[in-house]
Amino acid sequence: MSTTNGDGRTERLLEVKDLTVGFPTRDGIVRGVDQLTLNVGSHERLGVVGESGSGKSVMGLAILGMVLPPGRIMGGSVRWRGEDVLDPAVAGRVRGREIAMIFQDPMVSLNPLKTVGSQLRELLKRRVGLQGPAIRRRSLELLDMVGIANAGERLRAYAYELSGGMRQRVMIATALACEPTLVIADEPTTGLDVTIQDQILALLHDLSTELGMSVLMITHDLGVVAQFCDRVQVMYAGRIVERAPINEMFTDPQHPYSLGLLHSVPRVDRDDGELTGIPGEPLDRAQFPPGCAFEPRCNEAQDGCRDAPPPLLKIAERRWVACYNRPAAGSP
Amino acid sequence: MLRWLARRIIAAALVVFVVTSLVFVVTHVFTDPATVSLPLEATEEHRADRRAALGIDRPLAVQYWDFVSGLVVGDLGESFWQDQPASKLVLERLPATLKLVAGATAVTVLLAAPMGMLAAWWERRFADHAVLGFSMASISAPPFWIGYLLIIVFAVQLGWVPTFGSRGFVSLILPSFAIGLASAGRLAQMTRRGIVEELRKPYAVTALSRGFSRSYTIVHHTFRNVASGFVTMTGWELTRMFTGYTVVIEVVFAWPGVGRLAIHAIENRDLILVQAAVVVLATLVVVTNLLVDIARRMIDPRVELA
Ligand SMILES: Nc1ncnc2c1ncn2[C@@H]1O[C@H](COP(=O)(O)OP(=O)(O)OP(=O)(O)O)[C@@H](O)[C@H]1O
Ligand code: SF4
Ligand SMILES: [Mg+2]
């Protein structure tokens, strides 16, 4: 059901290079995101999968130039249509209007003390520049777009008066308010009923097609990726370990971690789709080794793996892997 | 909402009743106004005479009934020091105290809210440290000392305002600051902490991610969410003012309020007048709490209509 655009026709929108975000802790600086490189083109739906703590949310915020304290962007660059998003002036323009984020927890991501209407109004007024009756008209239109019936009444509702699915729809409406070109959806279906999850995903899919938006879908659920994305990258310990077109990722995963992931998901339609069943402990970020972060759990590990993290190398057309056991394209 | 309000008002009235009854118990069971009003070496006869004069030789139940029925019509007994109805004496002084508390509250709120927001905005930067310094200093200095300091600097040295007494708005400034600074210090820290905490919450992160500036997010998103706590804390500060600060500061500034009256009543062993002052101040505390509840209900629609 996913639509892939020919490579030549897509325009580069987002270019993230070597992005590193550090959090000072007692045991030194933990890199929530480590030398991350990623590109999103126009009309593209890119998935990012990884287990809990792999740095997906940190990545999502860092793309907007945001880090929760005490974190800090330690290096790398984020460019939006060539402009540096880490420059606060550019960030101020890009946030919301070019790139809008939908967050993990719709229960708490809306202001509890503002009505749906006032949260839309402030966006339309301050970020879009609408005035007077146009604001209300557009608010109703947005709620309608995200499939909320009784829009007029819902404008007066507070978040606590809405169901989880409804809140996530409102969240999506606020993301669409400024007609962004890219939507970053950070586990947009967490905590929702399975049927609602499907509805929300279908909604996002349809909206991205209709409005021509790109989507960066963050999830730990491979089922979501399979349904939604054109391309996927696998994250482990803050790094991208594999990147591939969606079909190839499922038919021919390369990185040992990706292999483990896919084996741990016997059926794509499983309810929870949690990434479990990989031998070894889930990663403890405070003490991951200096070499490949997956080494302690890897069944293909060799001596060299412990020395330095393996670089993300191209192994075939549109395929990238970070593993010493997967020779890069062209090398013997 | 109206039913809730009615219930809250009835509850408040009950609290006033219980508190005033406790005051009665203290002044009539543990001791008695006659004994207190006489020197220690007074003879038993003397005391009996005084008791008869005050009507406290009658059974406690009768006295209590008298007290309660008096309370309902605003009769709090006779002050034997001033030879006037105690309620009249207290109510005469009440406006001065209310003015003082209003001034102090204005100082508190107008300093605490912006300082708290500023400190949160510049978290861990100079402004934050400066606000923290101010708070520590104002909280640890006793109000009477702040009062003296203000008098020495602004009244004696600079001569900008009168030293004491209540002559119009100008004379209200120093005592208001003397009371309000410590409250402002506490409230500023609470506001800062609240906003910093709120700024990490998903709804605030969402607002920032939509491109709203940090200052807009603080003022329009997070402050609203700490406002309920802010109002509650302001209520506590008002309680402290009514029950402690005003008394001290009224003495320091020779301010003709209820607190100073109570001190004079104590000096003159006028238990009835002390009792009247306590009843009025306690009522003000209860009314404050009622207003705080109403304000919180208006700020946060989720507050239970319990
Ligand atoms: N506030 C913080 N303080 C310290 N470390 C942090 C903080 N936030 C994130 N991290 C570090 O960054 C890592 C990545 O966190 P992140 O929230 O991005 O994970 P995630 O992939 O989104 O996980 P989940 O699936 O649970 O949402 C964490 O493992 C943690 O080590
Ligand atoms: S680099 Fe070594 S340890 Fe890391 S995934 Fe590849 S084989 Fe395993
Ligand atoms: Mg996350």
XYZ file of C-alpha atoms and ligand atoms in Angstrom:
678
model
C 0.000 0.000 0.000
C 2.956 2.316 0.163
C 3.885 4.469 -2.744
C 7.484 4.883 -3.683
C 8.580 7.809 -5.700
C 11.257 7.362 -8.273
C 14.546 8.483 -6.836
C 15.146 11.063 -9.511
C 11.893 12.928 -8.914
C 12.220 13.486 -5.203
C 13.558 16.733 -3.897
C 15.858 16.613 -0.886
C 14.101 18.292 2.005
C 15.782 17.264 5.198
C 19.453 16.457 5.452
C 20.792 15.413 8.821
C 24.487 14.790 9.082
C 26.511 13.335 11.962
C 24.000 14.648 14.471
C 25.069 13.892 18.046
C 23.057 14.666 21.168
C 24.636 14.159 24.570
C 23.105 13.901 28.033
C 25.445 14.431 30.955
C 24.991 11.696 33.565
C 26.944 10.473 36.549
C 28.736 7.942 34.337
C 29.727 10.529 31.764
C 27.963 11.771 28.666
C 25.358 9.436 27.234
C 24.819 9.940 23.538
C 21.103 9.698 22.966
C 21.784 10.132 19.275
C 25.231 9.400 17.893
C 26.530 10.639 14.531
C 23.178 10.170 12.941
C 22.787 10.725 9.252
C 19.439 10.793 7.531
C 17.713 12.298 4.521
C 14.077 12.762 3.772
C 12.876 13.626 0.299
C 9.619 15.150 -0.804
C 6.566 12.896 -0.787
C 8.503 10.285 1.115
C 7.457 8.156 4.061
C 10.539 7.129 5.983
C 10.353 4.818 8.963
C 12.710 4.768 11.916
C 12.551 1.653 14.070
C 14.424 0.773 17.200
C 13.784 -0.523 20.655
C 12.991 1.667 23.633
C 15.886 3.958 24.478
C 17.512 3.727 21.063
C 17.198 7.481 20.608
C 14.192 7.850 18.327
C 12.475 10.624 20.275
C 15.737 12.450 20.924
C 16.331 12.328 17.172
C 12.866 13.666 16.383
C 13.291 16.714 18.618
C 16.892 17.296 17.582
C 15.753 17.569 13.960
C 13.815 20.629 15.129
C 16.894 21.847 16.948
C 15.351 20.961 20.293
C 16.787 18.952 23.169
C 15.295 18.449 26.582
C 17.589 19.634 29.336
C 20.165 18.627 30.437
C 20.852 17.399 26.900
C 22.849 19.294 24.315
C 23.456 19.003 20.596
C 27.132 18.172 20.525
C 27.769 18.102 16.825
C 26.520 17.569 13.334
C 24.114 19.510 11.201
C 20.442 19.602 10.335
C 19.531 21.268 7.071
C 16.063 22.011 5.826
C 16.046 22.879 2.107
C 19.665 23.796 2.621
C 19.106 26.070 5.629
C 20.689 25.352 8.994
C 17.923 24.405 11.438
C 20.333 24.542 14.378
C 20.382 28.311 13.852
C 17.621 29.580 16.177
C 16.351 32.090 13.625
C 15.880 29.370 11.019
C 14.444 27.015 13.621
C 11.844 29.618 14.519
C 10.673 29.646 10.909
C 10.890 25.922 10.284
C 9.262 24.623 13.470
C 5.602 23.990 12.998
C 5.434 25.655 9.608
C 7.796 23.394 7.654
C 8.279 20.482 10.007
C 5.551 19.598 12.488
C 5.893 16.926 15.110
C 3.240 14.601 16.466
C 4.167 13.220 19.831
C 4.260 9.889 21.518
C 1.608 10.536 24.115
C -1.590 12.228 22.976
C -2.876 12.100 26.563
C -0.453 14.747 27.703
C 0.676 16.500 24.553
C -2.246 18.897 24.446
C -2.405 21.746 26.931
C -4.822 20.557 29.617
C -6.112 24.064 30.325
C -6.843 25.208 26.788
C -9.742 24.170 24.661
C -9.154 22.486 21.334
C -10.392 25.655 19.668
C -7.986 27.944 21.485
C -5.020 25.687 20.716
C -5.883 25.755 17.022
C -6.644 29.457 17.143
C -3.276 30.445 18.572
C -1.509 28.463 15.840
C -3.619 29.848 13.029
C -3.301 33.364 14.348
C 0.330 33.482 15.392
C 1.970 30.973 13.088
C -0.186 31.244 9.972
C -1.429 34.812 10.308
C -5.126 34.178 9.811
C -7.558 36.682 11.261
C -11.172 37.002 12.277
C -13.718 34.488 11.026
C -11.139 32.763 8.811
C -9.644 31.276 11.964
C -12.814 29.519 12.945
C -13.492 28.391 9.403
C -10.042 26.878 9.099
C -10.279 25.272 12.561
C -13.475 23.506 11.562
C -11.913 22.461 8.287
C -8.885 21.000 10.081
C -10.992 19.009 12.523
C -13.024 17.802 9.598
C -9.868 16.708 7.787
C -8.777 14.542 10.683
C -12.183 12.915 10.828
C -13.666 14.604 13.868
C -17.429 14.801 13.703
C -19.280 17.615 15.458
C -16.335 19.870 14.903
C -18.123 22.983 16.154
C -18.774 21.378 19.501
C -15.312 19.857 19.777
C -13.724 23.289 19.486
C -15.070 24.036 22.938
C -13.813 20.777 24.463
C -10.795 20.379 26.729
C -8.351 17.546 26.113
C -9.515 15.675 29.207
C -12.989 15.512 27.744
C -11.767 13.606 24.684
C -10.848 9.960 24.151
C -7.265 8.992 23.346
C -7.933 8.519 19.659
C -9.758 11.826 19.497
C -6.859 13.598 21.197
C -4.426 12.172 18.692
C -6.677 13.406 15.884
C -6.674 16.869 17.450
C -2.887 16.613 17.754
C -2.691 15.799 14.052
C -4.992 18.733 13.290
C -2.645 21.077 15.163
C 0.274 19.605 13.226
C -1.529 20.237 9.928
C -2.558 23.759 10.926
C 0.490 25.379 9.363
C 0.508 23.089 6.316
C 3.921 21.559 7.016
C 5.957 19.832 4.333
C 7.247 17.173 6.714
C 5.511 15.563 9.646
C 7.568 13.754 12.256
C 5.277 11.255 13.937
C 6.825 9.877 17.131
C 4.974 6.652 17.894
C 1.658 8.326 17.153
C -0.344 5.257 18.105
C 1.201 4.375 21.463
C -1.389 3.727 24.115
C -4.338 3.589 21.717
C -6.637 0.644 21.051
C -5.607 -1.531 18.151
C -8.536 -0.498 15.963
C -7.891 3.161 16.739
C -4.204 2.642 15.964
C -5.117 1.427 12.492
C -7.466 4.345 11.964
C -4.831 6.880 12.957
C -2.231 5.292 10.702
C -4.661 5.181 7.790
C -5.526 8.820 8.431
C -1.871 9.854 8.411
C -1.265 7.817 5.291
C -4.172 9.374 3.436
C -3.351 12.887 4.587
C 0.266 12.554 3.518
C -0.841 11.455 0.064
C -3.563 14.093 -0.294
C -1.490 16.974 1.005
C 1.782 15.791 -0.475
C 3.523 15.724 2.878
C 6.545 13.669 3.753
C 6.382 11.683 6.948
C 9.116 10.523 9.263
C 7.448 7.697 11.145
C 9.122 6.809 14.425
C 8.027 3.501 15.869
C 9.156 0.335 17.555
C 6.549 -1.603 15.616
C 7.699 -3.224 12.377
C 4.081 -3.807 11.455
C 3.555 -0.040 11.350
C 6.616 0.354 9.157
C 5.444 -2.360 6.780
C 2.040 -0.733 6.412
C 3.173 2.828 6.200
C 6.672 3.442 4.902
C 8.591 3.454 1.655
C 11.968 3.249 3.297
C 13.136 2.310 6.746
C 16.136 2.781 8.932
C 16.950 0.727 11.973
C 18.368 2.463 14.991
C 20.406 0.952 17.760
C 22.021 2.823 20.642
C 21.584 6.183 18.984
C 23.042 5.105 15.656
C 21.568 4.052 12.370
C 22.655 0.467 11.800
C 20.755 -0.248 8.615
C 18.838 1.619 5.964
C 16.858 -0.020 3.167
C 13.773 0.231 0.983
C 10.876 -1.331 2.776
C 10.594 -4.541 0.758
C 14.263 -5.312 0.925
C 14.325 -4.779 4.655
C 11.722 -7.455 5.095
C 12.992 -9.886 2.487
C 16.713 -9.428 2.977
C 17.747 -7.788 6.239
C 21.503 -7.424 6.573
C 22.531 -6.138 9.986
C 22.572 -8.791 12.719
C 20.280 -6.583 14.826
C 17.795 -6.201 11.946
C 17.875 -9.962 11.464
C 17.049 -10.412 15.119
C 14.251 -7.867 14.879
C 12.604 -9.565 11.954
C 12.886 -12.984 13.508
C 11.307 -11.661 16.634
C 8.262 -10.600 14.622
C 6.861 -13.816 13.194
C 3.718 -12.113 11.969
C 3.539 -8.556 10.840
C -0.058 -8.268 12.011
C 0.782 -9.102 15.620
C -0.977 -6.742 18.043
C 1.897 -5.395 20.032
C 4.722 -5.729 17.541
C 7.180 -5.138 20.391
C 10.798 -5.696 19.499
C 11.566 -8.597 21.755
C 13.118 -11.995 21.485
C 16.635 -10.896 20.623
C 19.135 -12.772 22.777
C 20.933 -10.724 25.411
C 19.959 -7.825 27.608
C 18.376 -4.753 26.091
C 20.961 -2.064 25.883
C 22.140 -0.226 28.966
C 23.180 3.112 27.537
C 25.421 4.114 30.394
C 27.926 1.347 29.709
C 27.864 0.429 26.080
C 31.187 -0.675 24.682
C 33.560 1.546 22.726
C 33.126 -0.549 19.584
C 29.912 -1.729 17.966
C 27.138 -1.119 20.475
C 25.424 -4.341 19.452
C 28.512 -6.435 20.117
C 27.414 -7.848 23.506
C 24.290 -9.307 21.926
C 25.644 -10.127 18.486
C 26.096 -13.754 17.465
C 28.423 -12.798 14.642
C 30.748 -10.676 16.706
C 34.483 -10.949 16.085
C 37.574 -9.437 17.655
C 37.610 -6.279 15.587
C 34.055 -5.341 16.522
C 35.088 -4.028 19.924
C 37.584 -1.440 18.746
C 35.520 1.267 17.095
C 31.891 1.594 16.027
C 31.401 0.332 12.478
C 30.619 3.117 9.979
C 27.383 3.132 8.001
C 28.468 2.033 4.518
C 26.679 1.555 1.244
C 26.478 -2.117 0.364
C 24.197 -1.859 -2.648
C 21.963 0.650 -4.409
C 19.852 2.350 -1.664
C 21.171 -0.026 0.976
C 23.369 0.921 3.886
C 24.648 -1.173 6.783
C 26.914 -0.509 9.744
C 28.591 -3.842 10.431
C 32.145 -5.130 10.010
C 30.800 -8.405 8.699
C 29.034 -6.839 5.728
C 31.551 -5.626 3.213
C 30.748 -2.387 1.480
C 29.867 -2.351 -2.180
C 32.992 -2.577 -4.304
C 35.230 -3.993 -1.568
C 36.188 -7.664 -1.787
C -21.230 25.768 39.905
C -23.799 27.653 42.039
C -24.573 24.602 44.134
C -20.892 23.976 44.570
C -20.462 27.586 45.636
C -23.318 27.343 48.119
C -21.809 24.223 49.601
C -18.392 25.845 49.881
C -19.877 28.882 51.619
C -21.759 26.737 54.121
C -18.601 24.735 54.788
C -16.654 27.952 55.319
C -19.291 29.215 57.752
C -19.013 25.954 59.667
C -15.253 26.312 59.878
C -15.636 29.840 61.225
C -18.071 28.520 63.805
C -15.740 25.728 64.922
C -12.727 28.002 65.083
C -14.512 30.656 67.101
C -15.840 27.970 69.453
C -12.266 26.816 69.984
C -11.324 30.385 70.793
C -14.146 30.447 73.323
C -12.929 27.213 74.901
C -9.430 28.597 75.268
C -10.559 31.866 76.816
C -13.244 30.448 79.073
C -12.287 26.918 80.034
C -8.511 27.045 80.316
C -8.565 30.470 81.894
C -11.076 33.247 82.325
C -11.133 36.901 81.288
C -11.599 38.070 84.873
C -8.505 36.360 86.263
C -6.425 37.496 83.344
C -7.567 41.061 83.655
C -6.544 41.347 87.326
C -3.065 41.542 88.821
C -1.682 38.291 90.204
C -1.995 39.505 93.811
C -5.729 40.260 93.465
C -7.880 38.713 96.166
C -10.426 35.981 95.523
C -13.200 38.441 96.388
C -11.929 40.846 93.834
C -11.986 38.131 91.191
C -15.493 37.046 92.099
C -16.664 40.622 91.720
C -15.030 40.905 88.314
C -16.525 37.565 87.258
C -19.986 38.689 88.241
C -19.471 41.946 86.360
C -18.464 40.083 83.227
C -21.198 37.492 83.636
C -18.725 34.623 83.713
C -19.909 33.276 87.039
C -22.787 31.641 85.169
C -22.639 28.030 83.875
C -20.376 27.545 80.814
C -23.245 26.349 78.646
C -25.140 29.571 79.241
C -22.042 31.625 78.533
C -21.408 29.672 75.357
C -24.976 30.240 74.235
C -24.521 33.935 74.905
C -21.269 33.921 72.965
C -22.774 32.150 69.964
C -25.925 34.201 69.810
C -23.776 37.306 70.175
C -21.565 36.098 67.339
C -24.521 35.811 64.998
C -25.415 39.477 65.458
C -21.774 40.549 65.551
C -21.558 41.069 69.302
C -18.179 39.903 70.585
C -18.513 41.189 74.133
C -17.312 44.305 75.930
C -13.705 45.353 76.078
C -13.055 46.334 79.703
C -9.829 48.069 78.796
C -11.562 50.439 76.360
C -15.030 50.175 77.845
C -16.540 49.723 74.376
C -17.972 46.836 72.357
C -15.028 44.693 71.267
C -16.468 44.171 67.784
C -16.690 47.922 67.242
C -13.049 48.366 68.237
C -11.893 45.570 65.943
C -14.024 46.599 62.978
C -12.763 50.165 63.258
C -9.245 48.863 62.802
C -10.122 46.321 60.144
C -9.888 48.594 57.065
C -6.313 49.527 57.948
C -5.317 45.872 58.181
C -7.139 44.989 54.966
C -5.369 47.833 53.181
C -2.052 46.569 54.460
C -2.746 43.007 53.386
C -3.969 44.187 50.001
C -0.790 46.216 49.549
C 1.379 43.299 50.647
C -0.479 40.922 48.335
C -0.003 43.291 45.426
C 3.723 43.439 46.173
C 3.841 39.652 46.452
C 2.012 38.876 43.223
C 3.485 41.661 41.126
C 7.010 40.703 42.130
C 6.676 36.923 42.275
C 4.980 36.241 38.947
C 7.385 38.142 36.712
C 10.432 37.125 38.746
C 9.429 33.478 38.620
C 8.849 33.628 34.870
C 12.104 35.465 34.304
C 14.073 32.974 36.382
C 12.512 30.085 34.472
C 13.114 31.780 31.161
C 16.792 32.268 31.995
C 17.074 28.963 33.790
C 20.535 28.545 35.319
C 21.615 31.884 33.922
C 22.362 35.131 35.704
C 18.738 36.265 36.101
C 17.820 32.916 37.625
C 20.631 33.171 40.178
C 19.733 36.786 40.920
C 16.106 35.871 41.621
C 17.249 32.977 43.796
C 19.517 35.356 45.723
C 16.683 37.783 46.259
C 14.412 34.972 47.425
C 16.916 33.554 49.892
C 17.612 36.990 51.330
C 13.965 38.010 51.629
C 12.872 34.669 53.080
C 15.599 34.502 55.697
C 15.276 38.081 56.903
C 12.589 38.541 59.572
C 9.877 40.979 58.402
C 10.380 43.339 61.332
C 14.001 43.681 60.335
C 13.104 44.280 56.691
C 10.643 46.849 57.997
C 13.310 48.616 60.014
C 15.716 48.551 57.121
C 13.125 50.063 54.808
C 12.299 52.766 57.361
C 15.949 53.665 57.847
C 16.734 53.815 54.142
C 13.596 55.260 52.592
C 12.044 57.256 55.416
C 14.980 58.424 57.551
C 17.842 58.653 55.047
C 16.035 59.520 51.852
C 12.883 60.982 53.393
C 10.726 59.744 50.512
C 7.943 58.368 52.661
C 6.683 58.955 56.202
C 8.274 56.895 58.947
C 5.080 55.540 60.404
C 1.345 55.919 60.740
C -1.223 55.671 58.015
C -1.381 58.789 55.951
C -2.707 57.876 52.578
C -1.265 55.683 49.897
C 2.386 56.660 50.331
C 2.572 55.410 53.886
C 1.264 52.056 52.724
C 4.294 51.395 50.538
C 6.954 50.503 53.094
C 4.880 48.202 55.308
C 3.509 46.465 52.202
C 7.032 45.720 51.045
C 8.110 44.717 54.540
C 5.410 42.060 54.550
C 5.340 41.196 50.861
C 9.038 40.690 50.109
C 9.355 37.364 51.908
C 6.109 36.111 50.388
C 7.301 37.250 46.975
C 10.571 35.393 47.515
C 8.826 32.139 48.324
C 6.286 32.502 45.553
C 8.900 33.439 42.944
C 10.799 30.234 43.650
C 7.634 28.190 43.526
C 6.673 29.806 40.220
C 10.092 29.245 38.739
C 10.157 25.602 39.788
C 6.641 25.084 38.472
C 7.361 26.648 35.095
C 10.665 24.827 34.650
C 8.872 21.579 35.408
C 5.983 22.408 33.091
C 8.365 23.369 30.282
C 9.547 19.753 30.159
C 6.030 18.420 29.884
C 4.896 17.125 26.521
C 2.306 19.871 25.970
C 4.958 22.573 26.417
C 7.424 20.694 24.214
C 4.630 20.473 21.652
C 4.041 24.221 21.838
C 7.766 24.902 21.366
C 7.911 22.419 18.486
C 5.139 24.339 16.751
C 7.428 27.333 16.713
C 6.081 29.332 19.646
C 8.862 31.213 21.371
C 10.034 30.276 24.830
C 8.587 33.460 26.302
C 5.210 32.932 24.611
C 5.141 29.335 25.810
C 5.980 30.378 29.363
C 3.369 33.112 29.541
C 0.572 31.480 27.549
C 1.040 27.791 28.233
C 3.016 26.951 31.336
C 2.087 29.853 33.591
C -1.547 28.939 33.196
C -0.722 25.495 34.450
C 1.135 26.771 37.497
C -1.488 29.462 38.140
C -3.577 27.119 40.231
C -0.613 26.383 42.505
C 0.255 30.065 42.452
C -3.177 31.050 43.708
C -3.086 28.367 46.391
C 0.295 29.543 47.600
C -0.838 33.152 47.541
C -3.682 32.053 49.795
C -1.212 30.551 52.254
C 0.831 33.717 52.187
C -2.324 35.698 52.978
C -2.931 33.394 55.915
C 0.557 34.063 57.188
C -0.054 37.771 56.756
C -3.305 37.771 58.688
C -2.014 35.609 61.484
C 1.509 36.901 61.888
C 3.133 39.407 59.602
C 0.546 42.135 59.919
C 0.767 41.953 63.702
C 4.522 42.481 63.686
C 4.582 45.053 60.922
C 1.692 47.050 62.364
C 3.701 47.402 65.538
C 6.905 48.345 63.706
C 5.147 50.944 61.556
C 2.650 52.049 64.226
C -0.040 51.028 61.765
C -3.508 51.304 63.347
C -4.708 47.835 62.397
C -6.229 44.818 64.079
C -2.846 43.238 64.808
C -1.582 46.223 66.749
C -4.910 46.391 68.572
C -4.498 42.752 69.572
C -1.023 43.418 70.925
C -2.338 46.343 72.988
C -5.214 44.199 74.189
C -2.742 41.576 75.337
C -0.632 44.194 77.107
C -3.753 45.412 78.855
C -4.930 41.903 79.728
C -8.134 42.404 77.812
C -8.984 38.817 76.904
C -12.361 39.691 75.412
C -10.775 42.096 72.958
C -8.025 39.608 72.101
C -10.712 37.042 71.481
C -12.602 39.412 69.201
C -9.464 40.154 67.186
C -8.702 36.451 66.827
C -12.243 35.692 65.694
C -12.099 38.386 63.020
C -8.658 37.365 61.763
C -9.646 33.704 61.677
C -12.751 34.606 59.687
C -10.581 36.473 57.201
C -8.390 33.392 56.809
C -11.419 31.232 56.109
C -12.791 33.744 53.610
C -9.390 33.829 51.893
C -9.438 30.063 51.510
C -12.909 30.226 50.052
C -11.782 32.800 47.500
C -8.766 30.644 46.636
C -11.036 27.678 45.964
C -13.249 29.746 43.721
C -10.251 31.119 41.831
C -8.804 27.647 41.304
C -12.115 26.438 40.029
C -12.129 29.254 37.510
C -8.555 28.583 36.365
C -8.727 24.815 36.044
C -11.905 23.241 34.697
C -10.737 19.861 36.001
C -10.924 20.886 39.664
C -13.521 18.633 41.181
C -16.802 20.213 42.109
C -16.579 18.458 45.440
N 16.475 13.690 29.823
C 17.404 12.744 29.611
N 18.420 12.590 30.490
C 19.373 11.656 30.284
N 19.391 10.828 29.234
C 18.402 10.932 28.343
C 17.354 11.882 28.480
N 16.506 11.751 27.454
C 17.009 10.751 26.701
N 18.142 10.257 27.228
C 18.994 9.198 26.669
O 18.717 9.087 25.302
C 18.355 7.764 24.986
C 17.291 7.770 23.932
O 16.063 8.203 24.456
P 14.769 8.319 23.554
O 13.715 8.892 24.404
O 15.089 9.027 22.310
O 14.449 6.807 23.225
P 13.291 6.254 22.291
O 13.963 5.507 21.211
O 12.382 7.349 21.896
O 12.585 5.236 23.251
P 11.027 4.935 23.425
O 10.692 3.909 22.387
O 10.942 4.395 24.803
O 10.285 6.211 23.248
C 17.918 7.126 26.274
O 18.277 5.783 26.316
C 18.694 7.879 27.308
O 19.935 7.235 27.542
S 29.986 -4.978 13.813
Fe 30.405 -6.932 14.750
S 29.285 -6.823 16.660
Fe 28.531 -5.208 15.414
S 26.790 -6.071 14.430
Fe 28.462 -6.381 13.043
S 29.256 -8.345 13.571
Fe 27.926 -7.780 15.220
Mg 10.419 7.829 22.278
